[in-house]
Coordinates of C-alpha atoms in Angstrom, one line a residue:
X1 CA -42.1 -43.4 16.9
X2 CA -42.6 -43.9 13.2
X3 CA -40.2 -47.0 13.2
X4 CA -40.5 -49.0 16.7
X5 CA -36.8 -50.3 18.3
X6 CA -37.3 -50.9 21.5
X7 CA -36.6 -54.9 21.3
X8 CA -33.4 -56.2 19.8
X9 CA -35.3 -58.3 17.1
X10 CA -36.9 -54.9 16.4
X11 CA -33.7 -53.1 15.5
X12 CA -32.2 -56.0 13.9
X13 CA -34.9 -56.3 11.4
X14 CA -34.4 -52.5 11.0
X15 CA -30.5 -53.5 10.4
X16 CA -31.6 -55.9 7.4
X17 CA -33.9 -53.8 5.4
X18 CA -31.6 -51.3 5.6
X19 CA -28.7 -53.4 4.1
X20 CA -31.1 -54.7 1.7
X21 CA -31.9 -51.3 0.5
X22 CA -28.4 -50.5 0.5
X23 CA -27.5 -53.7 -2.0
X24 CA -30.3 -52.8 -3.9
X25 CA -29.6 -49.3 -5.2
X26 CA -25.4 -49.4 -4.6
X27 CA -25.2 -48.3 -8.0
X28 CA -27.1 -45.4 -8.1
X29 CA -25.6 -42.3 -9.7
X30 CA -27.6 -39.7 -7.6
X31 CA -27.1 -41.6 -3.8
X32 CA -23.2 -40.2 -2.6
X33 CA -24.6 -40.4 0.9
X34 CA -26.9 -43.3 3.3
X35 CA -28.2 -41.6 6.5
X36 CA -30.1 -44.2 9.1
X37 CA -32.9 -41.9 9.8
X38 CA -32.7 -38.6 10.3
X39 CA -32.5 -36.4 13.2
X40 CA -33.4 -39.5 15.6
X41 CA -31.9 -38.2 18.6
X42 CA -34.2 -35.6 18.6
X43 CA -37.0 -36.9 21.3
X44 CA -39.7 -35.3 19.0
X45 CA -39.1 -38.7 17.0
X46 CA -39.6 -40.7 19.9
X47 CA -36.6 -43.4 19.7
X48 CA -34.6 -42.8 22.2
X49 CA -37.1 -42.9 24.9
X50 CA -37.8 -46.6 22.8
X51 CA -34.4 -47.6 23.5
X52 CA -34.5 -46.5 27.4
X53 CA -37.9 -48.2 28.2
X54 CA -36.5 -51.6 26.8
X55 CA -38.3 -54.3 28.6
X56 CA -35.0 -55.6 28.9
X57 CA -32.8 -53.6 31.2
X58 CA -34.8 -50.5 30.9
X59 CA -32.3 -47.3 31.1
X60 CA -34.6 -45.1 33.3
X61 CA -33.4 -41.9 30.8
X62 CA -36.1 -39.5 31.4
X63 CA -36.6 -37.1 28.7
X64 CA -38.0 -34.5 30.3
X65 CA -36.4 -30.9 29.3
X66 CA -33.5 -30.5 32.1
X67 CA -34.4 -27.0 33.1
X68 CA -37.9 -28.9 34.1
X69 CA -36.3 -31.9 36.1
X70 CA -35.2 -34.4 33.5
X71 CA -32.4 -35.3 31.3
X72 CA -33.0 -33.8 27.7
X73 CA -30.8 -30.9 27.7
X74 CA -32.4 -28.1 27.1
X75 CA -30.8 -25.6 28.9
X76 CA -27.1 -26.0 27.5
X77 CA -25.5 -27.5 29.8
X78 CA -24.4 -31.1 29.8
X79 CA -24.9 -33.3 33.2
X80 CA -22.4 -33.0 35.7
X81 CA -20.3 -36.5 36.1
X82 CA -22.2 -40.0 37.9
X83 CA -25.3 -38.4 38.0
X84 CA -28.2 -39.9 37.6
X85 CA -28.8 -38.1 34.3
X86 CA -25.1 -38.6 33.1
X87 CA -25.2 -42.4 33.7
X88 CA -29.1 -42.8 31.6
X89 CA -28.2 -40.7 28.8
X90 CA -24.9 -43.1 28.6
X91 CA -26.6 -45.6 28.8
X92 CA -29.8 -45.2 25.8
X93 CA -27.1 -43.7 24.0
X94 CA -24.8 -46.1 23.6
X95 CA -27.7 -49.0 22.4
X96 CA -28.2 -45.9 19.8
X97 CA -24.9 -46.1 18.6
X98 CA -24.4 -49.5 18.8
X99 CA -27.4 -50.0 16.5
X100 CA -26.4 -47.2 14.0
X101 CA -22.6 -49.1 14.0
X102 CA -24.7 -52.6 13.3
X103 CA -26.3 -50.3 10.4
X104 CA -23.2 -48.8 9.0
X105 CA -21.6 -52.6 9.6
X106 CA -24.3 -54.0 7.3
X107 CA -24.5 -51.8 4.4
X108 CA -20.1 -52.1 4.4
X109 CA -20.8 -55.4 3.6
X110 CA -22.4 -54.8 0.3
X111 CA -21.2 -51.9 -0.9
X112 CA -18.7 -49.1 -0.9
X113 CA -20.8 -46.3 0.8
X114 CA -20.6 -43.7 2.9
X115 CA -22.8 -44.4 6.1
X116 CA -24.0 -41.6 8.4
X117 CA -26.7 -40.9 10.7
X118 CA -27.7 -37.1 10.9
X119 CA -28.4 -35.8 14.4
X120 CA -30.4 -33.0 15.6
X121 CA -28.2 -30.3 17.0
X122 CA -30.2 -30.8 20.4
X123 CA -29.2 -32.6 23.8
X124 CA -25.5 -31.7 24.3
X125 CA -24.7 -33.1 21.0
X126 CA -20.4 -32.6 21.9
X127 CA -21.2 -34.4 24.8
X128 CA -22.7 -37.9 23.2
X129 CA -20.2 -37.8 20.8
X130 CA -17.2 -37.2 22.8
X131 CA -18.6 -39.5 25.6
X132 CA -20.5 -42.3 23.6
X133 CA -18.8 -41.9 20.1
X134 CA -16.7 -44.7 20.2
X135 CA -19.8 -47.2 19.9
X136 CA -20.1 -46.2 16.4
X137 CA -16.3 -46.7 14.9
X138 CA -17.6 -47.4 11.6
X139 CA -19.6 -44.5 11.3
X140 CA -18.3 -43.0 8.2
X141 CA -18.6 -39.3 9.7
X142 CA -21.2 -37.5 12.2
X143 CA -23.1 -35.2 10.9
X144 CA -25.7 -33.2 12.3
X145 CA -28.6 -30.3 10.9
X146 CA -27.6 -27.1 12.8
X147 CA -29.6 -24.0 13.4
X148 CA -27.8 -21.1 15.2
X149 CA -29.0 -17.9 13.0
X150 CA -26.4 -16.0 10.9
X151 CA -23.4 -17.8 12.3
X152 CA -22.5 -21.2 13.4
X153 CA -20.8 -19.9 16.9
X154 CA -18.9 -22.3 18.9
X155 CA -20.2 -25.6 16.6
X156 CA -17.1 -26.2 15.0
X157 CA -14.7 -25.7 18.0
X158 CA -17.4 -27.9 20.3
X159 CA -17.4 -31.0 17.6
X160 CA -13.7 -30.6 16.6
X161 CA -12.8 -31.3 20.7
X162 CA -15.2 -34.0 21.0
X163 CA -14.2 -36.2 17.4
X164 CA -11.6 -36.6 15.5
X165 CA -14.3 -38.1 12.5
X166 CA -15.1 -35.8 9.5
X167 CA -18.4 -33.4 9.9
X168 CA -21.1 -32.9 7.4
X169 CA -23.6 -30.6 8.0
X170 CA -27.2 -32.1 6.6
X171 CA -29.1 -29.3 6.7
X172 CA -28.1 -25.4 7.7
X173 CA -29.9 -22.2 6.8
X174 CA -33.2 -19.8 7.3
X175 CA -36.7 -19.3 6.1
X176 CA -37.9 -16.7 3.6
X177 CA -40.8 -15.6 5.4
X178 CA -40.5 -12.5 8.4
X179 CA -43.3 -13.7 10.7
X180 CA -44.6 -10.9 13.3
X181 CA -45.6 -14.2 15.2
X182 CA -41.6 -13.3 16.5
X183 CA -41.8 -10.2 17.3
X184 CA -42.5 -9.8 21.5
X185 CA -40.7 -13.2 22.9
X186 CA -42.8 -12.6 25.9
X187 CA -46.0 -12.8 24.2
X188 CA -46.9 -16.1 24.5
X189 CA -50.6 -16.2 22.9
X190 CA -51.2 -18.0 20.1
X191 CA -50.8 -16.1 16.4
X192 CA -53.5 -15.4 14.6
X193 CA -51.6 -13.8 10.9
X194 CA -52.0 -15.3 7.9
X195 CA -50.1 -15.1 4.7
X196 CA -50.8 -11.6 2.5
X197 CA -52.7 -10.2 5.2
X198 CA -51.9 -6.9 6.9
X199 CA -49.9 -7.9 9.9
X200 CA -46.6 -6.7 9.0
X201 CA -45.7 -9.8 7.6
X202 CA -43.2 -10.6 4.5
X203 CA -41.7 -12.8 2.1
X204 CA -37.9 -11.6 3.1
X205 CA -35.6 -13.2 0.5
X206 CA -32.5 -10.4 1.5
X207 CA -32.8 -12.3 5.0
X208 CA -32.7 -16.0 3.8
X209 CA -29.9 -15.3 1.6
X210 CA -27.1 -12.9 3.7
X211 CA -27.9 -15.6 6.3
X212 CA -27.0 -18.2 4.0
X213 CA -24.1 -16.5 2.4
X214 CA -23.2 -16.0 6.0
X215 CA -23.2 -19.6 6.7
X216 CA -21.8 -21.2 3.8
X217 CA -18.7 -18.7 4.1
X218 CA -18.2 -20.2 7.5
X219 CA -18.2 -23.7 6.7
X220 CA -15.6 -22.9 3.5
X221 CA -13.2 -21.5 6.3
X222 CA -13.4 -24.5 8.3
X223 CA -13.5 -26.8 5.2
X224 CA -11.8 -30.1 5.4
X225 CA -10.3 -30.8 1.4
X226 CA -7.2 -29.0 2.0
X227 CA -3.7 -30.8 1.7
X228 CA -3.4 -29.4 5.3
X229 CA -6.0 -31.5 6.7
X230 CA -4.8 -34.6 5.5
X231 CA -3.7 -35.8 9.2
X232 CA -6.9 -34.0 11.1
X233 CA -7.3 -34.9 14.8
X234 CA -9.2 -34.5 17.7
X235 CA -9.0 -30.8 18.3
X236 CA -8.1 -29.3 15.1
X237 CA -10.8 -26.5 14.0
X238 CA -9.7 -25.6 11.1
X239 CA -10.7 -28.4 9.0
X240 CA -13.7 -29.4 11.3
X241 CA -15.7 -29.4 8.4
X242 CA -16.4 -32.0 4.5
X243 CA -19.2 -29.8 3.9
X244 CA -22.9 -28.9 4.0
X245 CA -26.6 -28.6 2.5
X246 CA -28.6 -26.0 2.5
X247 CA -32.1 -26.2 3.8
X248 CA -34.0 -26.6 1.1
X249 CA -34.3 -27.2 -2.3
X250 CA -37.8 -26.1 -2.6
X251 CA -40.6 -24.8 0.0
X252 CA -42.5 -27.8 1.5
X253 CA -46.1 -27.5 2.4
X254 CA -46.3 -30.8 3.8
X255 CA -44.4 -29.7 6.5
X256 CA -46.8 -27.7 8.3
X257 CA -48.7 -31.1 9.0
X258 CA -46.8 -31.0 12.1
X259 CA -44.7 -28.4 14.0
X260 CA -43.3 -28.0 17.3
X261 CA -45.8 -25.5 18.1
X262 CA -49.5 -25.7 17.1
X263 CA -53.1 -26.0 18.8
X264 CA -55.6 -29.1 18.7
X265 CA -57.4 -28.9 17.2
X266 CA -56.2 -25.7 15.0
X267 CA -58.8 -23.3 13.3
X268 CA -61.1 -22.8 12.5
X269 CA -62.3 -26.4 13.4
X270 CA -66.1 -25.9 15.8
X271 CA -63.9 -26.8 18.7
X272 CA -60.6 -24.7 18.5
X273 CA -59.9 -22.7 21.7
X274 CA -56.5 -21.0 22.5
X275 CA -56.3 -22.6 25.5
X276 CA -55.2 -25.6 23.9
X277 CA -52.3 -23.6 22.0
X278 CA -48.9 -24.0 22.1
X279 CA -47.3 -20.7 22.9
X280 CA -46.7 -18.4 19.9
X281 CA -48.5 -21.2 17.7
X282 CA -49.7 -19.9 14.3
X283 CA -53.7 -20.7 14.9
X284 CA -54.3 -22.8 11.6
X285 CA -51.4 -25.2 12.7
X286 CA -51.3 -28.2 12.6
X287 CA -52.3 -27.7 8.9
X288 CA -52.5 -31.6 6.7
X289 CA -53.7 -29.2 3.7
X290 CA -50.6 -29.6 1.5
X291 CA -51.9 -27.4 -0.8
X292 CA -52.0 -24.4 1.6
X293 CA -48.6 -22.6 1.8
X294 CA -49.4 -21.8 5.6
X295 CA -46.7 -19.7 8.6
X296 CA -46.7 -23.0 10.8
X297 CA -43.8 -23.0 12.9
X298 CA -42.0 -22.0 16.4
X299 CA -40.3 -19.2 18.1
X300 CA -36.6 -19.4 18.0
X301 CA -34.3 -16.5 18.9
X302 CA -31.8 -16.9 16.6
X303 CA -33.6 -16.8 13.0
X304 CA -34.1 -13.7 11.7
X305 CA -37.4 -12.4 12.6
X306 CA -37.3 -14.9 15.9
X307 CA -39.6 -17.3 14.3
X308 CA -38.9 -20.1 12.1
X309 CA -41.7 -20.6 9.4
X310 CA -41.0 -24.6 8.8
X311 CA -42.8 -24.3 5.1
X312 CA -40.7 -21.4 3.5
X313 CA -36.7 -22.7 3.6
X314 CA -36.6 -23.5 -0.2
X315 CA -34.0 -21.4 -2.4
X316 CA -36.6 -22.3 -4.9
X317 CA -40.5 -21.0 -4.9
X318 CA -43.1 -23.3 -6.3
X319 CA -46.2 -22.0 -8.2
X320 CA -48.9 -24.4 -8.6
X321 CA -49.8 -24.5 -12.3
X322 CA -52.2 -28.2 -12.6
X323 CA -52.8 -30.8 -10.9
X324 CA -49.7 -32.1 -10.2
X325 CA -47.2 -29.6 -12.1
X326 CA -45.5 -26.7 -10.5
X327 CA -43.5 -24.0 -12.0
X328 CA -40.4 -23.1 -9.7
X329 CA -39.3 -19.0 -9.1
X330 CA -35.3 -18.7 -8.0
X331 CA -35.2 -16.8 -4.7
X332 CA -32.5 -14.5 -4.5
X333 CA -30.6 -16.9 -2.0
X334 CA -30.0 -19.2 -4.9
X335 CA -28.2 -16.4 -7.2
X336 CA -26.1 -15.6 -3.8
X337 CA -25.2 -19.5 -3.5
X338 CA -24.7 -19.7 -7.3
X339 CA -21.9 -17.2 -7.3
X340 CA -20.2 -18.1 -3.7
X341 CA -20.0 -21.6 -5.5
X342 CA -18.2 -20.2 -8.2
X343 CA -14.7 -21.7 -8.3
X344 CA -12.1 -19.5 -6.7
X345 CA -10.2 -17.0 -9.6
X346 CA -12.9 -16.9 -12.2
X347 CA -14.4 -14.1 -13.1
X348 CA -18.0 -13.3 -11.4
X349 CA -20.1 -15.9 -12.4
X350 CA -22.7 -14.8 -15.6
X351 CA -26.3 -15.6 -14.1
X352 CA -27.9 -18.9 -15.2
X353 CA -30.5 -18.2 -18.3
X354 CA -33.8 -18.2 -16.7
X355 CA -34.6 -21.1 -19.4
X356 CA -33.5 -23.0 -16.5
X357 CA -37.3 -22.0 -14.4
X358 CA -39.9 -22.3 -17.3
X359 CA -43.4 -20.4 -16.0
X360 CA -46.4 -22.3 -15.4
X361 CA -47.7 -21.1 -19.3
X362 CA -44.8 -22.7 -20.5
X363 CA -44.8 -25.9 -18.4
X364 CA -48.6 -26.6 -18.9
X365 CA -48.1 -25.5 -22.9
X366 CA -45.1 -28.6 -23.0
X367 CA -47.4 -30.9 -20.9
X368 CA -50.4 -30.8 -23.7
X369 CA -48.0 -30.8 -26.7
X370 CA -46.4 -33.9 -25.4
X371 CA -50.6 -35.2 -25.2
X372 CA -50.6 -34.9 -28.9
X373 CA -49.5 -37.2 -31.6
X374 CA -49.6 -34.8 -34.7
X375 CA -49.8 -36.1 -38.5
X376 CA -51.9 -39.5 -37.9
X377 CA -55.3 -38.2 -39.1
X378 CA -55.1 -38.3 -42.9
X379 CA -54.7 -34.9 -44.4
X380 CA -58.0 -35.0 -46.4
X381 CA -60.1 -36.0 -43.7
X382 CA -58.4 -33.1 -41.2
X383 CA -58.8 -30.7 -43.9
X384 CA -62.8 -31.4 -44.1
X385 CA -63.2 -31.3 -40.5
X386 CA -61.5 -28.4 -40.2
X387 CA -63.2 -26.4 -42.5
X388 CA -67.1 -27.7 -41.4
X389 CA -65.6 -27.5 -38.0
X390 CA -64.7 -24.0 -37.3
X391 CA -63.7 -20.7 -38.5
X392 CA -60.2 -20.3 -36.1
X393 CA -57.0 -21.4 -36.3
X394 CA -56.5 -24.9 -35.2
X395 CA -53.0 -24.2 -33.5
X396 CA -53.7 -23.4 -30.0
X397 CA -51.9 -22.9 -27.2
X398 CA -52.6 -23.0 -23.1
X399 CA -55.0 -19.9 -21.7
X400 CA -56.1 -20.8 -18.4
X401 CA -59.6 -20.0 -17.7
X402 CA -60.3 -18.4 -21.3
X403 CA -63.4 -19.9 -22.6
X404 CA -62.7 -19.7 -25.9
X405 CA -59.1 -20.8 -27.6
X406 CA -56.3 -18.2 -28.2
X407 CA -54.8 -18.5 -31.5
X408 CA -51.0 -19.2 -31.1
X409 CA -48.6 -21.3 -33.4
X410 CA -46.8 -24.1 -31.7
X411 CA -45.1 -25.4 -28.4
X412 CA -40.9 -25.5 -29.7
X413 CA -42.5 -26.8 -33.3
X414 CA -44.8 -29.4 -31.8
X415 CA -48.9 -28.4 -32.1
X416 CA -50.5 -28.4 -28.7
X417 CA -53.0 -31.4 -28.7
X418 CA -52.1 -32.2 -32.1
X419 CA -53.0 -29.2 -33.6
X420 CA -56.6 -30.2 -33.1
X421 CA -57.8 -28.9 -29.2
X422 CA -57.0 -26.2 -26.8
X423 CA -54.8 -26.8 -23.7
X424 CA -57.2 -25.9 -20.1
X425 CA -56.3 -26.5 -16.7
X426 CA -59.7 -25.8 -16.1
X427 CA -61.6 -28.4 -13.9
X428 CA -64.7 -28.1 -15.3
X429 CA -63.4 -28.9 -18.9
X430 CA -60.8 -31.6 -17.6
X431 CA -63.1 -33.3 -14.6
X432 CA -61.4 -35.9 -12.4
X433 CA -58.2 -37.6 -12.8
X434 CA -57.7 -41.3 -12.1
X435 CA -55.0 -43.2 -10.5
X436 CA -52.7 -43.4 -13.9
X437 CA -54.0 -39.6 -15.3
X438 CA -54.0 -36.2 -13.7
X439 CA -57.1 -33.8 -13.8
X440 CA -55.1 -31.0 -15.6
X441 CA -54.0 -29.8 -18.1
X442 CA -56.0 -31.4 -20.9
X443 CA -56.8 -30.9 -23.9
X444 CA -60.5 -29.9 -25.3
X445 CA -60.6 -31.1 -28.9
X446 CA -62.4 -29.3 -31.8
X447 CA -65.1 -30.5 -33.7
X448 CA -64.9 -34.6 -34.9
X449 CA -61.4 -35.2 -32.9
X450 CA -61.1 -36.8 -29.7
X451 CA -58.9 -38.6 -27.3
X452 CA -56.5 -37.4 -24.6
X453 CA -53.8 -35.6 -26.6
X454 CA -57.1 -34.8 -29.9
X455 CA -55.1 -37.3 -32.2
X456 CA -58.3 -39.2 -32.8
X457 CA -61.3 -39.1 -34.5
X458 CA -64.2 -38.8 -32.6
X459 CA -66.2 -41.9 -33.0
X460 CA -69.2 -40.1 -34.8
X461 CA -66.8 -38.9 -37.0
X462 CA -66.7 -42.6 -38.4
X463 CA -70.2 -42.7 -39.0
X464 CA -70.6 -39.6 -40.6
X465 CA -67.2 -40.3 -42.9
X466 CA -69.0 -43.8 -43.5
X467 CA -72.2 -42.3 -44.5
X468 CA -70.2 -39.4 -46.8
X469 CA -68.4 -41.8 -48.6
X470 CA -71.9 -44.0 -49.2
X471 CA -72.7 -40.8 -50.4
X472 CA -70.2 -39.8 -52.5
X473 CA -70.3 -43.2 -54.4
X474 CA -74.0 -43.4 -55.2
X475 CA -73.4 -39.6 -56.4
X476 CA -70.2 -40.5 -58.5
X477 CA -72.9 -43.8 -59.6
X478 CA -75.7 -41.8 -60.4
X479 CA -73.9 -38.9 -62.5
X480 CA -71.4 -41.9 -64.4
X481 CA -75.1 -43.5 -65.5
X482 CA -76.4 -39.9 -66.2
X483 CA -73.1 -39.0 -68.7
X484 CA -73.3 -42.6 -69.9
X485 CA -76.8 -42.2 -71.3
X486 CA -76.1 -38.7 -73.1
X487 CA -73.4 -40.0 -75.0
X488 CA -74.2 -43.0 -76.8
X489 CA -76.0 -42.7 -80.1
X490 CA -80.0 -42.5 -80.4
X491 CA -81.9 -44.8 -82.2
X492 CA -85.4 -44.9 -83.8
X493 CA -87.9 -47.6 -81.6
X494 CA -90.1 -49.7 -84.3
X495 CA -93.7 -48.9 -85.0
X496 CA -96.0 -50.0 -82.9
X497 CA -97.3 -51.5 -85.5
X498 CA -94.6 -53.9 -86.3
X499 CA -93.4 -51.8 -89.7
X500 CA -89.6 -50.7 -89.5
X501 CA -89.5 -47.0 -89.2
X502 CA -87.0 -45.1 -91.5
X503 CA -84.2 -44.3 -90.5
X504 CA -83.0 -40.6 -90.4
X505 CA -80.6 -41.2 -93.0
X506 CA -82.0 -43.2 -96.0
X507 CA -80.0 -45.0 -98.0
X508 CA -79.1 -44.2 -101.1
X509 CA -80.9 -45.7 -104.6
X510 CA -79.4 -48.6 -106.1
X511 CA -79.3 -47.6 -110.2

């Protein structure tokens, strides 16, 4: 478990840091919502089994999958009344919502905020809640991340029996990505497809987003903001639900790090061996590479292609462009979400400008115009460098991989590295970034500028400008004595032998 509680001082020092961050950040524009932990009932996290193995009055809840002997519920189908399973799973989950109600308690106390905690929807989730729900009164609604395919099924009905609290749904949708890992569920060998191979496999878009239409449609009819819901109770379906969030954003290669299903260790390390798969595990997974946009995942019936591919939920694509900067591609899911949350009566909604998703050549292009401080170079001393310095315009822009620049004008009327460099993402030209500077993009200046955006002079520029304007004044001395000389009048030297010469123009004679 990432964050132990099996001892009360344990939980309560997990109570205080959460108020603390609460206090901390109340004000917050972009925070509507404060969710302690997320999907910790699920036992992948590990703490409920924490709570039941308390050294103190240990629970005995054995988490074992039901349809194996324990108490998880795995099968669907809650534990019949005063069994042993029915009395544990009372009993670790009422310390779990005791200690999210201490949570929700605290963060009351110094702020107005909503409080939730999301749940997996795993282990008879109707059944907790209807049977151990009342340790958490101020809980400010339950909410939960549901995955049932292309509808919701008996969800709504199943909560709206069990609670008579608000619902938000914290994460709902599918993947982009038809896996053939899905294809025979009884198949149970490890999968050995990779992304853009010749499996079969595909980046389906049309399936993430009629899903997600699909979905969204169904928690609008159950929607909880009309003036008919104001009295909502225990049993009314119809406004079961406050809302939802699609799952996700953007694709997350982290995620692959660790799946439900995966071998150890994966390929292609020396020692990989199917044996030590977990059935229809994608071969490479677990995968810590975050820059690898791998299929890690598990077989589920209900997603599209039976498979759920855990890095490829975003309704936004990312392309890597530098170290660090990503450009981001709208799937067609998000023009499907865009116009279902149109406001009712208006006319079909105009497609955003696709301004909004700059490409990588714009995004790197910004990124090394916003390097450069243009106009602190006097004038003069740009112009001379520019002309002993090269034959090409001095206004370039990005060109990935080009060894020589492109000519191009400007970045929105701001030079790219000052007017003076080229924009790269090349690592050879860039080298290694350091804790306060990433690798790429940079800029590589022209001839006698430097520095990180070329708004500098390079530092043998200052010698050489020294020595040129040494130059320049002994020249500018040397020709002032040379013009001095050839005006002033010339004069006759005496004899050597001490006589006056005569001069050129004798004087006249006296009568």
């Amino acid at each position: 478990v990432e964050t132990p509680g099996s001892t009360q001082e344990m939980r309560d020092g997990i109570v205080k840091r959460f108020k603390a961050a609460v206090k901390q950040y109340r004000h917050h524009p972009a925070l509507l919502i404060w969710s302690i932990g997320n999907e910790i009932n699920g036992v992948w996290n590990g703490f409920l089994q924490q709570l039941s193995n308390s050294e103190v009055d240990p629970c005995g809840w054995d988490d074992t999958y039901d349809d194996l002997g324990g108490c998880w519920t795995h099968a669907g189908i809650k534990p019949w009344f005063h069994t042993q399973c029915y009395n544990t799973s009372f009993c670790v989950y009422k310390r779990l919502y005791e200690f999210l109600n201490d949570c929700a308690v605290a963060a009351h106390e110094v702020a107005d905020v909503i409080v939730v905690s999301t749940f997996a929807d795993v282990d008879a989730l109707y059944d907790k809640v209807e049977r151990v729900g009342a340790y958490a009164p101020d809980l400010d609604a339950w909410s939960a991340q549901v995955y049932r395919g292309a509808s919701f099924g008996d969800f709504f009905t199943g909560i709206s029996n069990s609670t008579g609290k608000p619902l938000l749904l914290t994460e709902y949708g599918v993947d982009a990505y038809h896996d053939v890992c899905g294809k025979d569920r009884d198949d149970k060998s490890p999968c050995f497809n990779t992304l853009g191979d010749d499996s079969g496999s595909y980046i389906d878009e049309a399936a993430q987003a009629e899903y997600g239409a699909n979905l969204t449609k169904e928690i609008q009819a159950h929607r909880s903001d009309g003036p008919e819901c104001a009295h909502v109770a225990v049993g009314d379906t119809k406004c079961a639900c406050a809302g939802g969030f699609i799952m996700s954003w953007v694709d997350e290669f982290w995620k692959g790090a660790k799946v439900q299903a995966g071998c150890k260790p994966a390929y292609p390390d020396p020692d990989f061996s199917t044996s030590t798969c977990d059935d229809k595990a994608h071969v490479t997974c677990g995968n810590w590479d975050t820059s690898d946009h791998d299929l890690c995942g598990y077989f589920l019936d209900a997603a599209p292609d039976s498979y759920v591919n855990e890095e490829w939920f975003g309704i936004l694509a990312p392309t890597q462009c530098a170290d660090g900067i990503d450009s981001l591609y709208p799937r067609e899911i998000f023009w499907t979400m865009h116009s279902l949350w149109t406001k009712k009566g208006e006319k079909e909604a105009k497609r955003p400008s696709m301004d909004l998703f700059p490409t990588c050549h714009q995004i790197v292009e910004q990124t090394c115009a916003d390097l450069g401080r243009p106009g602190e170079i006097s004038p003069w001393i740009e112009t001379t460098l520019l002309l002993l310095g090269r034959g090409y315009n001095p206004r370039h822009t990005w060109n990935p991989g080009a060894s020589t620049p492109r000519n191009h004008t400007h970045y929105k009327g701001v030079p790219v590295c000052s007017g003076h460099g080229r924009c790269t993402t090349d690592d050879m030209e860039c080298g290694k970034g350091t804790s306060t500077k990433k690798a790429t993009p940079c800029c590589t200046c022209e001839l006698g500028f430097a520095g990180e955006g070329c708004a500098e002079l390079d530092a043998r520029m200052y010698v050489a400008v020294f020595v040129l304007t040494i130059a320049a004044m002994l020249l500018t001395s040397m020709l002032l004595i040379f013009i001095g000389r050839r005006s002033i009048p010339q004069f006759k030297r005496p004899s050597r032998d001490g006589t006056q010469m005569t001069s050129k123009y004798a004087e006249p004679l006296l009568s």
